[in-house]
């Protein structure tokens, strides 16, 4: 299988050719591994996921993932991995044997940090106690369980393969398998959902005592069944009531909001996601995976891999489908699009450290955003106000070149 970067499409923004300052230090490095198969495609899902055949090509896909990683090793520059995230699709469809061979191969290529966080996405309909005990023994130390709702009529509307009882059992099985750090994924703003429905889901999730809850509103995305056949969603007033009451309930039970849709117990935010939002680096391997890699000379490159599994596994095709060097004009928006998702923002010093650009390049947009009440007036931090969090798109417009 070839993977020559020169054969991929290289897009260079207008100012990318003018050099920026070399980065003083390279950001922390994470690894994202995409496993694209699901039991069934959900009608709201716009991720790169595909209905699985009865027998998955585990061996071939692990071989391809490691070969894909080999072609990105030039961008490691001696760093260790601080986190790994298996996303999908449904990674828990893969056997522990396959994931074990993959993790061993990754560690042979890039050293793991002593406290590395390794997260696996799983759906309740794929939970088998023995399999998850084996996952834990591999060193996978965090789960992200796709619940979405505990209510049968809502799960049916969302096309989920599990029921509410299986969702509850999945959390218990995760804990019994040795996972003391796990996330529950939960949606709100579901078809015909009332305020009471939404809060009942949240209360059930809190009762299961996960360390982390991702709680986000259902949105209708292009290229999905729901986009072409929209369900009846709650009115805006109901959505606002759900958001306010849900945030209060989470805070009451010790789940602090640290990102637009992420709530964690003390000391338990998702470190992999924090690296994304703070403009860290990540290698992306697997069908359709995206990456972001910094180089000591100042280049910051976003990459994306071949999307369709059959093409990704085709020896005649490249793993990498394209790459884009971020230009000086694009970097302010790209950095803040990530950093301002964090409720506390980031320290101002992180901007020159991670982009090679002076803080002066943000001055005009920052001044306008502060005057509009969208950004906090705090020289040592780049952070949105509460109003800015609500109108993040408007805030980011201030930094478009």
PDB file of C-alpha atoms in Angstrom, residues 52-361:
ATOM      1  CA  UNK A  52     -20.826  -4.065   9.470  1.00  0.00           C
ATOM      2  CA  UNK A  53     -20.783  -7.317   7.545  1.00  0.00           C
ATOM      3  CA  UNK A  54     -21.174 -10.556   9.558  1.00  0.00           C
ATOM      4  CA  UNK A  55     -17.380 -10.969   9.655  1.00  0.00           C
ATOM      5  CA  UNK A  56     -15.225  -7.885  10.145  1.00  0.00           C
ATOM      6  CA  UNK A  57     -11.776  -7.711   8.463  1.00  0.00           C
ATOM      7  CA  UNK A  58     -10.052  -7.277  11.822  1.00  0.00           C
ATOM      8  CA  UNK A  59      -6.627  -8.581  10.867  1.00  0.00           C
ATOM      9  CA  UNK A  60      -6.472  -6.665   7.591  1.00  0.00           C
ATOM     10  CA  UNK A  61      -7.674  -3.472   9.221  1.00  0.00           C
ATOM     11  CA  UNK A  62      -5.161  -3.653  12.090  1.00  0.00           C
ATOM     12  CA  UNK A  63      -2.402  -4.255   9.536  1.00  0.00           C
ATOM     13  CA  UNK A  64      -3.569  -1.193   7.613  1.00  0.00           C
ATOM     14  CA  UNK A  65      -3.769   0.957  10.764  1.00  0.00           C
ATOM     15  CA  UNK A  66      -0.176   0.158  11.707  1.00  0.00           C
ATOM     16  CA  UNK A  67       1.035   0.782   8.152  1.00  0.00           C
ATOM     17  CA  UNK A  68      -0.879   4.080   8.197  1.00  0.00           C
ATOM     18  CA  UNK A  69       0.762   5.022  11.495  1.00  0.00           C
ATOM     19  CA  UNK A  70       4.208   4.212  10.071  1.00  0.00           C
ATOM     20  CA  UNK A  71       3.710   6.928   7.475  1.00  0.00           C
ATOM     21  CA  UNK A  72       2.980   9.537  10.158  1.00  0.00           C
ATOM     22  CA  UNK A  73       5.932   8.685  12.424  1.00  0.00           C
ATOM     23  CA  UNK A  74       8.035  11.444  10.882  1.00  0.00           C
ATOM     24  CA  UNK A  75       5.848  13.952  12.775  1.00  0.00           C
ATOM     25  CA  UNK A  76       6.369  12.441  16.240  1.00  0.00           C
ATOM     26  CA  UNK A  77       9.740  14.175  16.875  1.00  0.00           C
ATOM     27  CA  UNK A  78      10.557  12.118  19.945  1.00  0.00           C
ATOM     28  CA  UNK A  79       7.290  12.815  21.767  1.00  0.00           C
ATOM     29  CA  UNK A  80       5.316  10.238  23.730  1.00  0.00           C
ATOM     30  CA  UNK A  81       1.588   9.609  23.452  1.00  0.00           C
ATOM     31  CA  UNK A  82      -0.447  11.241  26.213  1.00  0.00           C
ATOM     32  CA  UNK A  83      -3.764   9.713  25.079  1.00  0.00           C
ATOM     33  CA  UNK A  84      -5.330   7.324  22.599  1.00  0.00           C
ATOM     34  CA  UNK A  85      -8.978   7.394  21.540  1.00  0.00           C
ATOM     35  CA  UNK A  86     -10.738   4.576  19.680  1.00  0.00           C
ATOM     36  CA  UNK A  87     -13.682   6.216  17.910  1.00  0.00           C
ATOM     37  CA  UNK A  88     -16.171   5.132  15.322  1.00  0.00           C
ATOM     38  CA  UNK A  89     -18.398   3.593  14.272  1.00  0.00           C
ATOM     39  CA  UNK A  90     -18.437   1.161  17.163  1.00  0.00           C
ATOM     40  CA  UNK A  91     -14.884   0.154  18.160  1.00  0.00           C
ATOM     41  CA  UNK A  92     -16.251  -2.356  20.685  1.00  0.00           C
ATOM     42  CA  UNK A  93     -17.238  -4.561  17.729  1.00  0.00           C
ATOM     43  CA  UNK A  94     -13.540  -5.465  17.466  1.00  0.00           C
ATOM     44  CA  UNK A  95     -12.195  -8.323  19.552  1.00  0.00           C
ATOM     45  CA  UNK A  96      -9.806  -7.761  22.441  1.00  0.00           C
ATOM     46  CA  UNK A  97      -7.244  -9.822  20.532  1.00  0.00           C
ATOM     47  CA  UNK A  98      -7.342  -7.408  17.572  1.00  0.00           C
ATOM     48  CA  UNK A  99      -7.173  -4.283  19.756  1.00  0.00           C
ATOM     49  CA  UNK A 100      -4.373  -5.841  21.802  1.00  0.00           C
ATOM     50  CA  UNK A 101      -2.267  -6.468  18.698  1.00  0.00           C
ATOM     51  CA  UNK A 102      -2.938  -2.914  17.575  1.00  0.00           C
ATOM     52  CA  UNK A 103      -1.982  -1.340  20.913  1.00  0.00           C
ATOM     53  CA  UNK A 104       1.186  -3.422  21.088  1.00  0.00           C
ATOM     54  CA  UNK A 105       2.103  -2.289  17.588  1.00  0.00           C
ATOM     55  CA  UNK A 106       1.451   1.358  18.454  1.00  0.00           C
ATOM     56  CA  UNK A 107       3.595   1.205  21.592  1.00  0.00           C
ATOM     57  CA  UNK A 108       6.452  -0.371  19.627  1.00  0.00           C
ATOM     58  CA  UNK A 109       6.409   2.708  17.405  1.00  0.00           C
ATOM     59  CA  UNK A 110       5.652   5.536  19.858  1.00  0.00           C
ATOM     60  CA  UNK A 111       6.305   5.373  23.625  1.00  0.00           C
ATOM     61  CA  UNK A 112       3.311   5.733  25.955  1.00  0.00           C
ATOM     62  CA  UNK A 113       3.272   8.287  28.779  1.00  0.00           C
ATOM     63  CA  UNK A 114       3.194   6.636  32.198  1.00  0.00           C
ATOM     64  CA  UNK A 115      -0.286   8.054  32.824  1.00  0.00           C
ATOM     65  CA  UNK A 116      -1.632   7.606  29.286  1.00  0.00           C
ATOM     66  CA  UNK A 117      -5.414   7.788  28.917  1.00  0.00           C
ATOM     67  CA  UNK A 118      -6.789   5.154  26.500  1.00  0.00           C
ATOM     68  CA  UNK A 119     -10.486   5.548  25.692  1.00  0.00           C
ATOM     69  CA  UNK A 120     -12.723   3.121  23.800  1.00  0.00           C
ATOM     70  CA  UNK A 121     -16.155   4.071  22.482  1.00  0.00           C
ATOM     71  CA  UNK A 122     -18.771   1.381  23.103  1.00  0.00           C
ATOM     72  CA  UNK A 123     -22.505   0.955  22.651  1.00  0.00           C
ATOM     73  CA  UNK A 124     -24.713  -0.894  25.165  1.00  0.00           C
ATOM     74  CA  UNK A 125     -25.839  -3.356  22.499  1.00  0.00           C
ATOM     75  CA  UNK A 126     -22.234  -4.607  22.143  1.00  0.00           C
ATOM     76  CA  UNK A 127     -21.473  -5.191  25.836  1.00  0.00           C
ATOM     77  CA  UNK A 128     -20.160  -8.624  26.777  1.00  0.00           C
ATOM     78  CA  UNK A 129     -18.640  -8.855  30.259  1.00  0.00           C
ATOM     79  CA  UNK A 130     -15.764 -11.133  29.269  1.00  0.00           C
ATOM     80  CA  UNK A 131     -14.804  -8.916  26.338  1.00  0.00           C
ATOM     81  CA  UNK A 132     -14.715  -5.764  28.453  1.00  0.00           C
ATOM     82  CA  UNK A 133     -12.655  -7.433  31.178  1.00  0.00           C
ATOM     83  CA  UNK A 134     -10.183  -8.298  28.405  1.00  0.00           C
ATOM     84  CA  UNK A 135     -10.217  -4.702  27.117  1.00  0.00           C
ATOM     85  CA  UNK A 136      -9.321  -3.463  30.588  1.00  0.00           C
ATOM     86  CA  UNK A 137      -6.405  -5.908  30.821  1.00  0.00           C
ATOM     87  CA  UNK A 138      -5.029  -4.458  27.581  1.00  0.00           C
ATOM     88  CA  UNK A 139      -4.555  -1.098  29.307  1.00  0.00           C
ATOM     89  CA  UNK A 140      -7.717   0.546  27.992  1.00  0.00           C
ATOM     90  CA  UNK A 141      -8.624   2.600  31.064  1.00  0.00           C
ATOM     91  CA  UNK A 142     -11.600   4.707  29.990  1.00  0.00           C
ATOM     92  CA  UNK A 143     -14.882   3.956  28.219  1.00  0.00           C
ATOM     93  CA  UNK A 144     -17.272   6.282  26.412  1.00  0.00           C
ATOM     94  CA  UNK A 145     -20.679   4.597  26.312  1.00  0.00           C
ATOM     95  CA  UNK A 146     -23.196   5.779  23.715  1.00  0.00           C
ATOM     96  CA  UNK A 147     -26.461   5.823  25.667  1.00  0.00           C
ATOM     97  CA  UNK A 148     -28.269   8.789  23.995  1.00  0.00           C
ATOM     98  CA  UNK A 149     -31.466   8.092  25.993  1.00  0.00           C
ATOM     99  CA  UNK A 150     -32.856   5.588  28.498  1.00  0.00           C
ATOM    100  CA  UNK A 151     -36.422   5.857  27.181  1.00  0.00           C
ATOM    101  CA  UNK A 152     -37.574   3.200  24.758  1.00  0.00           C
ATOM    102  CA  UNK A 153     -39.628   5.431  22.468  1.00  0.00           C
ATOM    103  CA  UNK A 154     -36.744   7.887  22.154  1.00  0.00           C
ATOM    104  CA  UNK A 155     -34.232   5.100  21.454  1.00  0.00           C
ATOM    105  CA  UNK A 156     -36.536   3.725  18.772  1.00  0.00           C
ATOM    106  CA  UNK A 157     -36.851   7.169  17.162  1.00  0.00           C
ATOM    107  CA  UNK A 158     -33.043   7.466  17.159  1.00  0.00           C
ATOM    108  CA  UNK A 159     -32.597   4.054  15.558  1.00  0.00           C
ATOM    109  CA  UNK A 160     -30.563   2.689  18.475  1.00  0.00           C
ATOM    110  CA  UNK A 161     -30.091  -1.073  18.795  1.00  0.00           C
ATOM    111  CA  UNK A 162     -30.258  -1.156  22.617  1.00  0.00           C
ATOM    112  CA  UNK A 163     -33.065  -0.566  25.104  1.00  0.00           C
ATOM    113  CA  UNK A 164     -33.099   1.384  28.351  1.00  0.00           C
ATOM    114  CA  UNK A 165     -32.402  -1.631  30.555  1.00  0.00           C
ATOM    115  CA  UNK A 166     -29.338  -2.545  28.469  1.00  0.00           C
ATOM    116  CA  UNK A 167     -28.096   1.027  28.828  1.00  0.00           C
ATOM    117  CA  UNK A 168     -28.346   0.826  32.617  1.00  0.00           C
ATOM    118  CA  UNK A 169     -26.675  -2.602  32.672  1.00  0.00           C
ATOM    119  CA  UNK A 170     -23.824  -1.378  30.457  1.00  0.00           C
ATOM    120  CA  UNK A 171     -22.697   1.123  33.060  1.00  0.00           C
ATOM    121  CA  UNK A 172     -22.724  -1.564  35.760  1.00  0.00           C
ATOM    122  CA  UNK A 173     -20.828  -3.990  33.536  1.00  0.00           C
ATOM    123  CA  UNK A 174     -18.214  -1.327  32.809  1.00  0.00           C
ATOM    124  CA  UNK A 175     -17.594  -0.854  36.508  1.00  0.00           C
ATOM    125  CA  UNK A 176     -17.504  -4.620  37.152  1.00  0.00           C
ATOM    126  CA  UNK A 177     -14.947  -4.975  34.360  1.00  0.00           C
ATOM    127  CA  UNK A 178     -12.641  -2.599  36.221  1.00  0.00           C
ATOM    128  CA  UNK A 179     -13.420   0.717  34.539  1.00  0.00           C
ATOM    129  CA  UNK A 180     -13.547   3.376  37.258  1.00  0.00           C
ATOM    130  CA  UNK A 181     -13.405   6.151  34.655  1.00  0.00           C
ATOM    131  CA  UNK A 182     -16.180   6.209  32.065  1.00  0.00           C
ATOM    132  CA  UNK A 183     -18.304   8.656  30.121  1.00  0.00           C
ATOM    133  CA  UNK A 184     -21.983   8.422  29.237  1.00  0.00           C
ATOM    134  CA  UNK A 185     -23.060  10.046  25.965  1.00  0.00           C
ATOM    135  CA  UNK A 186     -26.538  11.541  26.243  1.00  0.00           C
ATOM    136  CA  UNK A 187     -28.621  13.630  23.837  1.00  0.00           C
ATOM    137  CA  UNK A 188     -31.361  16.148  24.445  1.00  0.00           C
ATOM    138  CA  UNK A 189     -33.750  17.957  22.124  1.00  0.00           C
ATOM    139  CA  UNK A 190     -34.974  14.584  20.877  1.00  0.00           C
ATOM    140  CA  UNK A 191     -38.147  14.082  18.794  1.00  0.00           C
ATOM    141  CA  UNK A 192     -41.197  15.052  20.897  1.00  0.00           C
ATOM    142  CA  UNK A 193     -39.043  15.329  24.026  1.00  0.00           C
ATOM    143  CA  UNK A 194     -40.428  17.323  26.959  1.00  0.00           C
ATOM    144  CA  UNK A 195     -38.483  18.999  29.738  1.00  0.00           C
ATOM    145  CA  UNK A 196     -39.478  16.179  32.106  1.00  0.00           C
ATOM    146  CA  UNK A 197     -38.286  13.548  29.587  1.00  0.00           C
ATOM    147  CA  UNK A 198     -34.892  15.209  29.230  1.00  0.00           C
ATOM    148  CA  UNK A 199     -34.386  15.606  32.987  1.00  0.00           C
ATOM    149  CA  UNK A 200     -35.445  11.989  33.592  1.00  0.00           C
ATOM    150  CA  UNK A 201     -32.659  10.856  31.233  1.00  0.00           C
ATOM    151  CA  UNK A 202     -30.145  13.041  33.026  1.00  0.00           C
ATOM    152  CA  UNK A 203     -31.212  11.827  36.472  1.00  0.00           C
ATOM    153  CA  UNK A 204     -30.859   8.218  35.355  1.00  0.00           C
ATOM    154  CA  UNK A 205     -27.382   8.943  33.983  1.00  0.00           C
ATOM    155  CA  UNK A 206     -26.306  10.677  37.194  1.00  0.00           C
ATOM    156  CA  UNK A 207     -27.612   7.755  39.255  1.00  0.00           C
ATOM    157  CA  UNK A 208     -25.168   5.469  37.416  1.00  0.00           C
ATOM    158  CA  UNK A 209     -22.299   7.639  38.721  1.00  0.00           C
ATOM    159  CA  UNK A 210     -20.151   8.022  35.613  1.00  0.00           C
ATOM    160  CA  UNK A 211     -17.082  10.224  36.014  1.00  0.00           C
ATOM    161  CA  UNK A 212     -18.024  12.174  32.881  1.00  0.00           C
ATOM    162  CA  UNK A 213     -21.210  13.018  30.977  1.00  0.00           C
ATOM    163  CA  UNK A 214     -21.330  14.310  27.406  1.00  0.00           C
ATOM    164  CA  UNK A 215     -24.724  15.996  27.102  1.00  0.00           C
ATOM    165  CA  UNK A 216     -25.490  17.607  23.791  1.00  0.00           C
ATOM    166  CA  UNK A 217     -28.410  18.685  21.666  1.00  0.00           C
ATOM    167  CA  UNK A 218     -29.522  16.631  18.681  1.00  0.00           C
ATOM    168  CA  UNK A 219     -28.845  18.560  15.495  1.00  0.00           C
ATOM    169  CA  UNK A 220     -29.951  17.680  11.971  1.00  0.00           C
ATOM    170  CA  UNK A 221     -26.867  17.245   9.814  1.00  0.00           C
ATOM    171  CA  UNK A 222     -26.657  17.051   6.011  1.00  0.00           C
ATOM    172  CA  UNK A 223     -26.280  13.594   4.461  1.00  0.00           C
ATOM    173  CA  UNK A 224     -28.315  11.908   7.190  1.00  0.00           C
ATOM    174  CA  UNK A 225     -31.751  10.302   7.159  1.00  0.00           C
ATOM    175  CA  UNK A 226     -33.012  12.917   9.624  1.00  0.00           C
ATOM    176  CA  UNK A 227     -31.860  15.713   7.303  1.00  0.00           C
ATOM    177  CA  UNK A 228     -33.950  14.314   4.456  1.00  0.00           C
ATOM    178  CA  UNK A 229     -36.858  13.204   6.660  1.00  0.00           C
ATOM    179  CA  UNK A 230     -36.815  15.628   9.614  1.00  0.00           C
ATOM    180  CA  UNK A 231     -38.523  14.474  12.807  1.00  0.00           C
ATOM    181  CA  UNK A 232     -40.598  16.851  14.938  1.00  0.00           C
ATOM    182  CA  UNK A 233     -38.170  18.411  17.416  1.00  0.00           C
ATOM    183  CA  UNK A 234     -38.996  20.488  20.523  1.00  0.00           C
ATOM    184  CA  UNK A 235     -39.693  24.214  20.181  1.00  0.00           C
ATOM    185  CA  UNK A 236     -36.879  26.667  20.928  1.00  0.00           C
ATOM    186  CA  UNK A 237     -38.406  27.682  24.279  1.00  0.00           C
ATOM    187  CA  UNK A 238     -38.476  24.045  25.387  1.00  0.00           C
ATOM    188  CA  UNK A 239     -34.879  23.540  24.222  1.00  0.00           C
ATOM    189  CA  UNK A 240     -33.783  26.553  26.266  1.00  0.00           C
ATOM    190  CA  UNK A 241     -35.629  25.288  29.352  1.00  0.00           C
ATOM    191  CA  UNK A 242     -33.983  21.862  28.958  1.00  0.00           C
ATOM    192  CA  UNK A 243     -30.534  23.424  28.635  1.00  0.00           C
ATOM    193  CA  UNK A 244     -30.898  25.625  31.725  1.00  0.00           C
ATOM    194  CA  UNK A 245     -32.495  22.996  33.956  1.00  0.00           C
ATOM    195  CA  UNK A 246     -30.100  20.276  32.814  1.00  0.00           C
ATOM    196  CA  UNK A 247     -26.992  22.352  33.489  1.00  0.00           C
ATOM    197  CA  UNK A 248     -28.292  23.204  36.959  1.00  0.00           C
ATOM    198  CA  UNK A 249     -28.996  19.523  37.687  1.00  0.00           C
ATOM    199  CA  UNK A 250     -25.519  18.455  36.566  1.00  0.00           C
ATOM    200  CA  UNK A 251     -23.849  21.162  38.640  1.00  0.00           C
ATOM    201  CA  UNK A 252     -25.931  20.184  41.674  1.00  0.00           C
ATOM    202  CA  UNK A 253     -24.515  16.664  41.463  1.00  0.00           C
ATOM    203  CA  UNK A 254     -20.887  17.701  41.059  1.00  0.00           C
ATOM    204  CA  UNK A 255     -20.527  17.592  37.281  1.00  0.00           C
ATOM    205  CA  UNK A 256     -18.717  20.779  36.285  1.00  0.00           C
ATOM    206  CA  UNK A 257     -19.097  22.005  32.733  1.00  0.00           C
ATOM    207  CA  UNK A 258     -15.657  22.459  31.196  1.00  0.00           C
ATOM    208  CA  UNK A 259     -16.585  22.482  27.508  1.00  0.00           C
ATOM    209  CA  UNK A 260     -19.670  23.275  25.422  1.00  0.00           C
ATOM    210  CA  UNK A 261     -21.212  19.814  25.928  1.00  0.00           C
ATOM    211  CA  UNK A 262     -18.884  18.116  28.447  1.00  0.00           C
ATOM    212  CA  UNK A 263     -19.388  17.778  32.206  1.00  0.00           C
ATOM    213  CA  UNK A 264     -16.997  16.015  34.574  1.00  0.00           C
ATOM    214  CA  UNK A 265     -16.463  15.145  38.190  1.00  0.00           C
ATOM    215  CA  UNK A 266     -13.405  16.849  39.759  1.00  0.00           C
ATOM    216  CA  UNK A 267     -10.197  15.755  38.058  1.00  0.00           C
ATOM    217  CA  UNK A 268     -12.016  13.685  35.426  1.00  0.00           C
ATOM    218  CA  UNK A 269     -12.252  15.734  32.214  1.00  0.00           C
ATOM    219  CA  UNK A 270     -11.402  13.800  29.057  1.00  0.00           C
ATOM    220  CA  UNK A 271      -7.691  14.435  28.619  1.00  0.00           C
ATOM    221  CA  UNK A 272      -7.790  13.404  24.971  1.00  0.00           C
ATOM    222  CA  UNK A 273     -10.460  16.008  24.214  1.00  0.00           C
ATOM    223  CA  UNK A 274      -8.693  18.646  26.290  1.00  0.00           C
ATOM    224  CA  UNK A 275      -5.685  18.173  24.031  1.00  0.00           C
ATOM    225  CA  UNK A 276      -7.900  18.844  20.999  1.00  0.00           C
ATOM    226  CA  UNK A 277      -9.406  21.993  22.480  1.00  0.00           C
ATOM    227  CA  UNK A 278      -6.049  23.383  23.629  1.00  0.00           C
ATOM    228  CA  UNK A 279      -4.629  23.017  20.107  1.00  0.00           C
ATOM    229  CA  UNK A 280      -2.502  20.006  20.893  1.00  0.00           C
ATOM    230  CA  UNK A 281      -1.341  17.606  18.203  1.00  0.00           C
ATOM    231  CA  UNK A 282      -2.984  14.346  17.222  1.00  0.00           C
ATOM    232  CA  UNK A 283      -2.229  11.688  14.667  1.00  0.00           C
ATOM    233  CA  UNK A 284      -5.365  10.315  13.024  1.00  0.00           C
ATOM    234  CA  UNK A 285      -5.309   6.803  11.578  1.00  0.00           C
ATOM    235  CA  UNK A 286      -8.117   4.763  10.088  1.00  0.00           C
ATOM    236  CA  UNK A 287     -10.734   5.322   7.407  1.00  0.00           C
ATOM    237  CA  UNK A 288     -11.645   9.019   7.286  1.00  0.00           C
ATOM    238  CA  UNK A 289      -9.547   9.948  10.342  1.00  0.00           C
ATOM    239  CA  UNK A 290      -8.328  13.530  10.698  1.00  0.00           C
ATOM    240  CA  UNK A 291      -5.091  14.697  12.278  1.00  0.00           C
ATOM    241  CA  UNK A 292      -3.342  17.917  13.236  1.00  0.00           C
ATOM    242  CA  UNK A 293       0.447  17.955  13.392  1.00  0.00           C
ATOM    243  CA  UNK A 294       2.936  20.700  14.238  1.00  0.00           C
ATOM    244  CA  UNK A 295       6.502  20.807  12.973  1.00  0.00           C
ATOM    245  CA  UNK A 296       9.498  22.551  14.586  1.00  0.00           C
ATOM    246  CA  UNK A 297       9.866  24.884  11.588  1.00  0.00           C
ATOM    247  CA  UNK A 298       6.422  26.356  12.344  1.00  0.00           C
ATOM    248  CA  UNK A 299       4.300  24.438   9.844  1.00  0.00           C
ATOM    249  CA  UNK A 300       0.958  23.254  11.241  1.00  0.00           C
ATOM    250  CA  UNK A 301      -0.695  20.672   9.017  1.00  0.00           C
ATOM    251  CA  UNK A 302      -4.186  19.189   9.087  1.00  0.00           C
ATOM    252  CA  UNK A 303      -4.456  15.756   7.454  1.00  0.00           C
ATOM    253  CA  UNK A 304      -7.299  13.472   6.468  1.00  0.00           C
ATOM    254  CA  UNK A 305      -7.299   9.830   5.486  1.00  0.00           C
ATOM    255  CA  UNK A 306      -9.116   7.887   2.770  1.00  0.00           C
ATOM    256  CA  UNK A 307     -12.751   7.731   3.829  1.00  0.00           C
ATOM    257  CA  UNK A 308     -14.329   4.491   2.558  1.00  0.00           C
ATOM    258  CA  UNK A 309     -13.148   1.315   4.307  1.00  0.00           C
ATOM    259  CA  UNK A 310     -12.868  -0.580   0.998  1.00  0.00           C
ATOM    260  CA  UNK A 311     -10.585   2.151  -0.367  1.00  0.00           C
ATOM    261  CA  UNK A 312      -8.603   2.388   2.863  1.00  0.00           C
ATOM    262  CA  UNK A 313      -7.947  -1.364   2.633  1.00  0.00           C
ATOM    263  CA  UNK A 314      -7.098  -1.197  -1.083  1.00  0.00           C
ATOM    264  CA  UNK A 315      -3.306  -1.632  -1.565  1.00  0.00           C
ATOM    265  CA  UNK A 316      -3.477   0.500  -4.711  1.00  0.00           C
ATOM    266  CA  UNK A 317      -4.688   3.581  -2.823  1.00  0.00           C
ATOM    267  CA  UNK A 318      -2.978   5.985  -0.445  1.00  0.00           C
ATOM    268  CA  UNK A 319      -3.912   6.072   3.217  1.00  0.00           C
ATOM    269  CA  UNK A 320      -3.701   9.857   3.196  1.00  0.00           C
ATOM    270  CA  UNK A 321      -6.323  11.557   1.065  1.00  0.00           C
ATOM    271  CA  UNK A 322      -5.108  15.111   1.635  1.00  0.00           C
ATOM    272  CA  UNK A 323      -3.393  17.653   3.805  1.00  0.00           C
ATOM    273  CA  UNK A 324      -3.581  21.382   4.367  1.00  0.00           C
ATOM    274  CA  UNK A 325      -0.912  23.658   5.776  1.00  0.00           C
ATOM    275  CA  UNK A 326      -2.646  26.271   7.921  1.00  0.00           C
ATOM    276  CA  UNK A 327      -1.755  29.775   6.813  1.00  0.00           C
ATOM    277  CA  UNK A 328      -0.948  32.664   9.140  1.00  0.00           C
ATOM    278  CA  UNK A 329      -4.326  34.169   8.237  1.00  0.00           C
ATOM    279  CA  UNK A 330      -6.191  30.976   9.156  1.00  0.00           C
ATOM    280  CA  UNK A 331      -4.466  30.209  12.442  1.00  0.00           C
ATOM    281  CA  UNK A 332      -6.223  32.721  14.743  1.00  0.00           C
ATOM    282  CA  UNK A 333      -9.664  31.377  13.833  1.00  0.00           C
ATOM    283  CA  UNK A 334      -8.513  27.749  13.875  1.00  0.00           C
ATOM    284  CA  UNK A 335      -6.911  28.098  17.316  1.00  0.00           C
ATOM    285  CA  UNK A 336      -9.845  29.949  18.882  1.00  0.00           C
ATOM    286  CA  UNK A 337     -12.459  27.677  17.305  1.00  0.00           C
ATOM    287  CA  UNK A 338     -11.011  25.018  19.594  1.00  0.00           C
ATOM    288  CA  UNK A 339      -9.853  26.968  22.653  1.00  0.00           C
ATOM    289  CA  UNK A 340     -13.043  28.992  23.147  1.00  0.00           C
ATOM    290  CA  UNK A 341     -15.117  25.812  23.431  1.00  0.00           C
ATOM    291  CA  UNK A 342     -13.542  25.443  26.886  1.00  0.00           C
ATOM    292  CA  UNK A 343     -15.563  27.294  29.501  1.00  0.00           C
ATOM    293  CA  UNK A 344     -12.350  28.509  31.158  1.00  0.00           C
ATOM    294  CA  UNK A 345     -10.631  29.158  27.845  1.00  0.00           C
ATOM    295  CA  UNK A 346      -6.841  28.824  27.769  1.00  0.00           C
ATOM    296  CA  UNK A 347      -3.894  30.808  29.045  1.00  0.00           C
ATOM    297  CA  UNK A 348      -2.920  33.535  26.587  1.00  0.00           C
ATOM    298  CA  UNK A 349       0.658  32.259  26.401  1.00  0.00           C
ATOM    299  CA  UNK A 350      -0.616  29.099  24.720  1.00  0.00           C
ATOM    300  CA  UNK A 351      -1.444  31.003  21.534  1.00  0.00           C
ATOM    301  CA  UNK A 352       2.146  31.964  20.597  1.00  0.00           C
ATOM    302  CA  UNK A 353       3.431  28.621  21.904  1.00  0.00           C
ATOM    303  CA  UNK A 354       1.080  26.572  19.723  1.00  0.00           C
ATOM    304  CA  UNK A 355       0.882  28.803  16.620  1.00  0.00           C
ATOM    305  CA  UNK A 356       4.225  30.626  16.415  1.00  0.00           C
ATOM    306  CA  UNK A 357       2.274  33.900  16.054  1.00  0.00           C
ATOM    307  CA  UNK A 358       2.320  36.948  18.315  1.00  0.00           C
ATOM    308  CA  UNK A 359      -0.689  37.756  20.491  1.00  0.00           C
ATOM    309  CA  UNK A 360      -0.811  41.004  18.539  1.00  0.00           C
ATOM    310  CA  UNK A 361      -2.399  39.076  15.666  1.00  0.00           C
TER     311      UNK A 361
END
